[in-house]
mmCIF file of C-alpha atoms in Angstrom:
data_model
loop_
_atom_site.group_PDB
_atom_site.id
_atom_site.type_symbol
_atom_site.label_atom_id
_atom_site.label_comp_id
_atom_site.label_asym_id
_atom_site.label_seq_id
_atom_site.Cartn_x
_atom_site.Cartn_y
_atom_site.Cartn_z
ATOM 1 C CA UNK A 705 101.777 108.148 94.601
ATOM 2 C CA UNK A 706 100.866 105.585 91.596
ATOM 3 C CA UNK A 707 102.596 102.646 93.337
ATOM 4 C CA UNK A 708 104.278 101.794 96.864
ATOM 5 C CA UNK A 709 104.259 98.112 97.413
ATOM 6 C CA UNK A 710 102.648 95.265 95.246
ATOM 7 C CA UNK A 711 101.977 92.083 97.304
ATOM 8 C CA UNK A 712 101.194 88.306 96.752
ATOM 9 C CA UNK A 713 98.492 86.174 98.544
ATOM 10 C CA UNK A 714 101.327 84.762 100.953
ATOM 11 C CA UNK A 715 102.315 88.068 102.244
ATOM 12 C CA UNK A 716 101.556 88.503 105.777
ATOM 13 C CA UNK A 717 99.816 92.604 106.448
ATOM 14 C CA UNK A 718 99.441 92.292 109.961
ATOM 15 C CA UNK A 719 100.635 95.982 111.676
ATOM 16 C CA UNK A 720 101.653 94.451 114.893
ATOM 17 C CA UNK A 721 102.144 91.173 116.179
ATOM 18 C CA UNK A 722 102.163 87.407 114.715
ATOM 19 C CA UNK A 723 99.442 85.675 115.174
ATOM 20 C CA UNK A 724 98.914 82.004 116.560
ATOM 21 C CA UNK A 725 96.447 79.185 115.278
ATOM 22 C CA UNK A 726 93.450 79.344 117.417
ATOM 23 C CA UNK A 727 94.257 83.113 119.010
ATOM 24 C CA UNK A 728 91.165 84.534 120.337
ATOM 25 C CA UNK A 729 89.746 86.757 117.724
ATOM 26 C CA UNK A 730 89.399 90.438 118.690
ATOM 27 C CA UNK A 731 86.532 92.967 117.578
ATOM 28 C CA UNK A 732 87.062 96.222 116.113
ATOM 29 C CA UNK A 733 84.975 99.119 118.144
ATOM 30 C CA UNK A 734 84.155 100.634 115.252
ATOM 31 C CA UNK A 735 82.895 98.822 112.569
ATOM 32 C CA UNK A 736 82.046 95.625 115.175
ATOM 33 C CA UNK A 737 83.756 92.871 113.197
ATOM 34 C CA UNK A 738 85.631 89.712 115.073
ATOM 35 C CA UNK A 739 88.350 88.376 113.724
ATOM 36 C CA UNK A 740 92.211 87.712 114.229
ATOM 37 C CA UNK A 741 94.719 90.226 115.300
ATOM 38 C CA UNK A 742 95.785 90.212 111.940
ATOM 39 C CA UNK A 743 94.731 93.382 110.163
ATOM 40 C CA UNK A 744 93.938 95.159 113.767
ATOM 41 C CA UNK A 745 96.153 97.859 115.741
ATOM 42 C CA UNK A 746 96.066 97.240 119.778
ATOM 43 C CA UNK A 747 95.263 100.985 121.756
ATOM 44 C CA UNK A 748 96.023 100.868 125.619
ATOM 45 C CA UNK A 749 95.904 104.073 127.637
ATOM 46 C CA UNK A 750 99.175 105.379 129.284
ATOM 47 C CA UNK A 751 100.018 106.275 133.460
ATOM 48 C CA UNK A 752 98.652 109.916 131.980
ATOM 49 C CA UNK A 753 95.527 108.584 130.547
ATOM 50 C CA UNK A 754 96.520 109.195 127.133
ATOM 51 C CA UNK A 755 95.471 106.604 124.437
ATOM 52 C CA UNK A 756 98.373 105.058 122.451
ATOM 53 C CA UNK A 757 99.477 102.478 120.330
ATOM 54 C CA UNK A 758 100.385 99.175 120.970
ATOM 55 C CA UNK A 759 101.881 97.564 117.775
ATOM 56 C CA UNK A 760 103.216 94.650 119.411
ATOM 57 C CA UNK A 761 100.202 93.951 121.847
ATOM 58 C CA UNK A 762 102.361 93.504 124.593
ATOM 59 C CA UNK A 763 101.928 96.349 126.881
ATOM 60 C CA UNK A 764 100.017 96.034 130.554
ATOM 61 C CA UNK A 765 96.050 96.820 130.509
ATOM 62 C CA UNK A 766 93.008 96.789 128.943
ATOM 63 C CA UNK A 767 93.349 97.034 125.151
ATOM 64 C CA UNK A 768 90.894 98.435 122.191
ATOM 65 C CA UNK A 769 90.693 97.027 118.897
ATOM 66 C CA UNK A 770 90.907 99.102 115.905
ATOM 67 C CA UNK A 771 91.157 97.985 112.149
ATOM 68 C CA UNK A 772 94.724 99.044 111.352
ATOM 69 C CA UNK A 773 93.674 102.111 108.808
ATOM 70 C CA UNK A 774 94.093 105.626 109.097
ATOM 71 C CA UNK A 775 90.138 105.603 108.042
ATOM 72 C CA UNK A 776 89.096 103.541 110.429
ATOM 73 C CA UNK A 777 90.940 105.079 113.128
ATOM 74 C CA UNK A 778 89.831 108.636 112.681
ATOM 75 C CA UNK A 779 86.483 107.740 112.689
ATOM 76 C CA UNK A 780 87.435 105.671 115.882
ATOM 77 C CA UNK A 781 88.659 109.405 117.457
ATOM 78 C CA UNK A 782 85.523 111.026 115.481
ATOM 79 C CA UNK A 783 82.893 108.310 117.767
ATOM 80 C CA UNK A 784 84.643 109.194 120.689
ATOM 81 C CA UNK A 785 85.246 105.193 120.666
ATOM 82 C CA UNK A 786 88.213 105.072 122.963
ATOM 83 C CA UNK A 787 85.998 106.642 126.176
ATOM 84 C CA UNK A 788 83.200 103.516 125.502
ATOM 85 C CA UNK A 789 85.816 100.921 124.700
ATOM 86 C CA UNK A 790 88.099 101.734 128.021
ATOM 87 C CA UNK A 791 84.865 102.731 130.410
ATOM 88 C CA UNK A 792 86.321 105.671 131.347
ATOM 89 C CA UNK A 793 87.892 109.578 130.195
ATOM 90 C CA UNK A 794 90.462 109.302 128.080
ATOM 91 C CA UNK A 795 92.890 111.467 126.653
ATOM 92 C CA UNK A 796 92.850 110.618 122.647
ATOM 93 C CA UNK A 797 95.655 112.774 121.228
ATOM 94 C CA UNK A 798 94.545 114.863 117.835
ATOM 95 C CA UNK A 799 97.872 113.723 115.913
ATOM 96 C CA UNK A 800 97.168 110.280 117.080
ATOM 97 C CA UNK A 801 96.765 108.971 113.399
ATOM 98 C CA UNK A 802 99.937 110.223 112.460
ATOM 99 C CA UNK A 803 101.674 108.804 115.406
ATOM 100 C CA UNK A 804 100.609 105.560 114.342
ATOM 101 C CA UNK A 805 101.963 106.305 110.899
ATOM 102 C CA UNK A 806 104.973 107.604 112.510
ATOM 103 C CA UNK A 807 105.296 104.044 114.431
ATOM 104 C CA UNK A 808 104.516 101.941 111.493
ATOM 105 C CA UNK A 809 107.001 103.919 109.088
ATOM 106 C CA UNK A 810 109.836 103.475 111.790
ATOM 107 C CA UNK A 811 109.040 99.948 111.774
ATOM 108 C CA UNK A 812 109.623 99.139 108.489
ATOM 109 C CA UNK A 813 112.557 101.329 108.163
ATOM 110 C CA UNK A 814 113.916 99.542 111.209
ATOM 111 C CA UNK A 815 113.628 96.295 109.263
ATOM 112 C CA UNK A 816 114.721 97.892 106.209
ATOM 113 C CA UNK A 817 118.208 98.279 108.650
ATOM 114 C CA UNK A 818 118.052 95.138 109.897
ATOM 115 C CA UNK A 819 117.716 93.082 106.363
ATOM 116 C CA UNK A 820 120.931 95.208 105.263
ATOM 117 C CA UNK A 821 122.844 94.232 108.370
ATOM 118 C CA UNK A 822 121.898 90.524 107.241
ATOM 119 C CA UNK A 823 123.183 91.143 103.828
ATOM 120 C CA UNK A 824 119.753 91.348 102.217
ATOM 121 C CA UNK A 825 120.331 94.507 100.791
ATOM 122 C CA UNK A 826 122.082 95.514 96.773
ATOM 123 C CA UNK A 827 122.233 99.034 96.088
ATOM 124 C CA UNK A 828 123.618 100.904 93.395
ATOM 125 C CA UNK A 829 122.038 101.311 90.239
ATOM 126 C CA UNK A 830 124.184 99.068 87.896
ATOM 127 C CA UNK A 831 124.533 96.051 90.743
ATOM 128 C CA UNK A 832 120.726 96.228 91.310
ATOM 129 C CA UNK A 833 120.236 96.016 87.659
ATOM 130 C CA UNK A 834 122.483 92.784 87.473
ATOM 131 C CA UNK A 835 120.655 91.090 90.842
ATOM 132 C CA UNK A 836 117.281 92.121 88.918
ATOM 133 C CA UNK A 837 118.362 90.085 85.721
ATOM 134 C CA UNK A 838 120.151 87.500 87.199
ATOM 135 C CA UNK A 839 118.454 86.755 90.281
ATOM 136 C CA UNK A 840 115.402 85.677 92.033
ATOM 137 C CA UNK A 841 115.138 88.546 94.154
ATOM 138 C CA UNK A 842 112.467 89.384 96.174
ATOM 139 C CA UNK A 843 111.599 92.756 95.265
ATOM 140 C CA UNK A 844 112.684 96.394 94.507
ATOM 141 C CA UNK A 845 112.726 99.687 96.698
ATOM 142 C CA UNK A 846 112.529 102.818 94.784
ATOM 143 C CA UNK A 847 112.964 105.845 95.907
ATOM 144 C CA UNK A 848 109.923 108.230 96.401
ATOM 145 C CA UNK A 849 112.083 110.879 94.389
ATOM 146 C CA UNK A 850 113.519 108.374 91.962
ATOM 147 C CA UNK A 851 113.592 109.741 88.437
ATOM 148 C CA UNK A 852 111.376 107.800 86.056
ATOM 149 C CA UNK A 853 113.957 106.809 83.669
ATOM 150 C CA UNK A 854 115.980 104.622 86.535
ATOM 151 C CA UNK A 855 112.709 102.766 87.403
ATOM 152 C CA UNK A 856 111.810 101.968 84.062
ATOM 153 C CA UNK A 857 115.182 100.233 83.320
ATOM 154 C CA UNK A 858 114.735 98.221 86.570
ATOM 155 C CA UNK A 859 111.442 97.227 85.531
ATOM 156 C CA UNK A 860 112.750 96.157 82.082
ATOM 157 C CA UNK A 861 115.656 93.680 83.998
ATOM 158 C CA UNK A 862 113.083 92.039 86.338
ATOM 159 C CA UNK A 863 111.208 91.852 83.028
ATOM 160 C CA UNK A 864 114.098 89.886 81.208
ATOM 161 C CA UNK A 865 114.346 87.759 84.410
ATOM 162 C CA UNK A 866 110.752 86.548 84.982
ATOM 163 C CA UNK A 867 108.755 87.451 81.834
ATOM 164 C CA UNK A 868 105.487 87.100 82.636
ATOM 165 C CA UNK A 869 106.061 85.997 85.885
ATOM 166 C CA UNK A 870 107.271 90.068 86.939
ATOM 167 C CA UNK A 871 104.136 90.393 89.144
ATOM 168 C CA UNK A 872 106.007 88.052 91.697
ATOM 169 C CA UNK A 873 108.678 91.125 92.775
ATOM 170 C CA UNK A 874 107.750 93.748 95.464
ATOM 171 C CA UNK A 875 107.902 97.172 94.462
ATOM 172 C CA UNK A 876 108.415 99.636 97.201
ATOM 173 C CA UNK A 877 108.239 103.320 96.774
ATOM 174 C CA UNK A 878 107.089 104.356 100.428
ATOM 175 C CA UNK A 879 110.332 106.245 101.734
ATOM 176 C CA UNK A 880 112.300 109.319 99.976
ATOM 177 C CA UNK A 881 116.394 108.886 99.506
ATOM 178 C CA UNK A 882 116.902 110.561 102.339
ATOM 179 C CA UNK A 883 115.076 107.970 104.211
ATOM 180 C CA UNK A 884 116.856 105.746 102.732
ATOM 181 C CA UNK A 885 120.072 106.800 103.197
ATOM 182 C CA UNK A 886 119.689 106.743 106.798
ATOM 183 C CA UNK A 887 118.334 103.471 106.874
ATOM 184 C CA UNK A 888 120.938 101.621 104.675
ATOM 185 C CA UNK A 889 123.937 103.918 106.395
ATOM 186 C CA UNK A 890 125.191 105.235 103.139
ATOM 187 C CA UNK A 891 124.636 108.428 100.964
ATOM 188 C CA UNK A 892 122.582 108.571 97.744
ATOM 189 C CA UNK A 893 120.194 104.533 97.894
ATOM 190 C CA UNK A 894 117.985 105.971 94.968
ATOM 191 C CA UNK A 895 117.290 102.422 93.970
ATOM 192 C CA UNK A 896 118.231 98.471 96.183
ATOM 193 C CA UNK A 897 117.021 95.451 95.743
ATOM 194 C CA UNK A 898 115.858 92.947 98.492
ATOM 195 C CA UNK A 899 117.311 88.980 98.337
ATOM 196 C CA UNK A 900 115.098 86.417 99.362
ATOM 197 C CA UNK A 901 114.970 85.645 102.657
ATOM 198 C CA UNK A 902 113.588 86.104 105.919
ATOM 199 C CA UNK A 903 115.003 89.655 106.679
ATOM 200 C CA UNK A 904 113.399 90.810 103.352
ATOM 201 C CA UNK A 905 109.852 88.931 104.035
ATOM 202 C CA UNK A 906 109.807 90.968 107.513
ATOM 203 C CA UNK A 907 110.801 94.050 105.670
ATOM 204 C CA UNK A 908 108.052 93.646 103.490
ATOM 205 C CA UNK A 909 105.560 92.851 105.699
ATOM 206 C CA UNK A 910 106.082 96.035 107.694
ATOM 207 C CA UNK A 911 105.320 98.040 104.504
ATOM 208 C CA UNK A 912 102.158 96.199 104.015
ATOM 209 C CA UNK A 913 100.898 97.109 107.036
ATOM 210 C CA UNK A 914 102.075 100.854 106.684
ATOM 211 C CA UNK A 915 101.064 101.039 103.184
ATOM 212 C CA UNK A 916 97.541 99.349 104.051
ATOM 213 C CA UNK A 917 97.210 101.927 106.984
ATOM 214 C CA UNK A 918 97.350 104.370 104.787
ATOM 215 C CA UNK A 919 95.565 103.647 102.176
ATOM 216 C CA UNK A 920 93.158 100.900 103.318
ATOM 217 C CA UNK A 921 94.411 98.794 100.343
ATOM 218 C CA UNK A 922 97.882 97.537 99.014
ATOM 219 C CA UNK A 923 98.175 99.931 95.842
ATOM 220 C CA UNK A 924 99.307 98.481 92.391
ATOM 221 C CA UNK A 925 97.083 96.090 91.220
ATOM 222 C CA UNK A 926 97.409 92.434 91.695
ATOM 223 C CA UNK A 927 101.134 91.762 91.408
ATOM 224 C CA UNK A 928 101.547 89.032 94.187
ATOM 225 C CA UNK A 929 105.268 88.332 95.682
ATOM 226 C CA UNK A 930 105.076 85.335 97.406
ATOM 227 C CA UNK A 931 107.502 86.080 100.078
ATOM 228 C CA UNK A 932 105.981 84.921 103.895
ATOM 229 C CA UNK A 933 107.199 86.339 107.073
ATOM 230 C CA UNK A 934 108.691 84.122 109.566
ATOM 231 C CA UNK A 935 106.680 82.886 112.607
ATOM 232 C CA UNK A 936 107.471 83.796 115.369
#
């Protein structure tokens, strides 16, 4: 895919929880580097043994430290990591990268829910293309499966809107209509558009951090939207 989700400097990528001024910095078993939680996914092992994910670093136990990429966790699994980081045998599941997809992409489909229950959420193609051109919105979802033609012509009214100043919208391709749909509780969300606010900054967020685990990079080029994710 060309383009999922274009993000500004102010745009929090963290794939699990917030982070506090002066939190002890964590290390990464594979590459060795301290820093914050931010940018790091939190493994614990189950009752079973098994080694899972803990997005919200809040479950019971010893934890291991993992940058929060698909790369950097396979090679994790590939170093047998897990067994040196925990001290002991450990069960490290073969699908356990896309388990962690799976847990990141219900994340920000579960915000995706929650910013339409808030009424953060325009869909249908002639009402998004009004909010684009009249609006200060904070950014665009696509469909995966949109047709060309229908993203173009949003482009063009966030164009009118901001000028030069376009870069500052989110663009987010990462989920099919289908996806969508099911999400937003209604049939056929090709195209919606996300009003400023807090529900659409955590929405966002989440699909930084999925988009970053999957690619190791936000995708896009440097088109910031300077939209910042509530403490909590």
């Amino acid at each position: 895919m060309m383009m999922t989700i274009e993000e500004g400097p102010d745009l929090n990528l963290d794939a699990g929880p917030r982070v506090r001024r002066g939190e002890a910095e964590r290390t990464c078993i594979v590459n060795r580097t301290a820093g914050s939680p931010d940018g790091l996914i939190r493994f614990v092992i189950d009752p079973e043994g098994v080694v899972i994910a803990d997005l919200k670093a809040k479950l019971p136990g010893r934890g291991a430290w993992v940058t929060a990429t698909r790369a950097a966790l396979t090679e994790a699994v590939r170093r047998k990591a897990f067994a040196r980081a925990f001290k002991s045998e450990v069960t490290v599941p073969a699908d356990i990268a896309d388990r962690v997809d799976a847990l990141l992409e219900g994340q920000a489909l579960s915000a995706l829910s929650l910013a339409n229950k808030a009424g953060a959420i325009i869909t249908g193609f002639s009402k998004v293309e009004a909010a684009a051109s009249n609006q200060d919105i904070a950014g665009l979802i696509h469909a995966s499966d949109a047709g060309e033609d229908g993203v173009k012509k949003q482009a063009q009214a966030v164009r009118r809107r901001h000028g030069d100043d376009e870069g500052q919208v989110a663009r987010v391709t990462l989920f099919d209509s289908s996806q969508l749909d099911l999400a937003l509780g209604r049939m056929n969300v090709v195209h919606a558009a996300l009003l400023a606010g807090g529900p659409s900054a955590h929405f966002l967020a989440r699909c930084a951090a999925l988009e970053v685990f999957r690619s190791g990079a936000l995708t896009g080029g440097p088109s910031p939207a300077s939209v910042n994710e509530p403490k909590h």
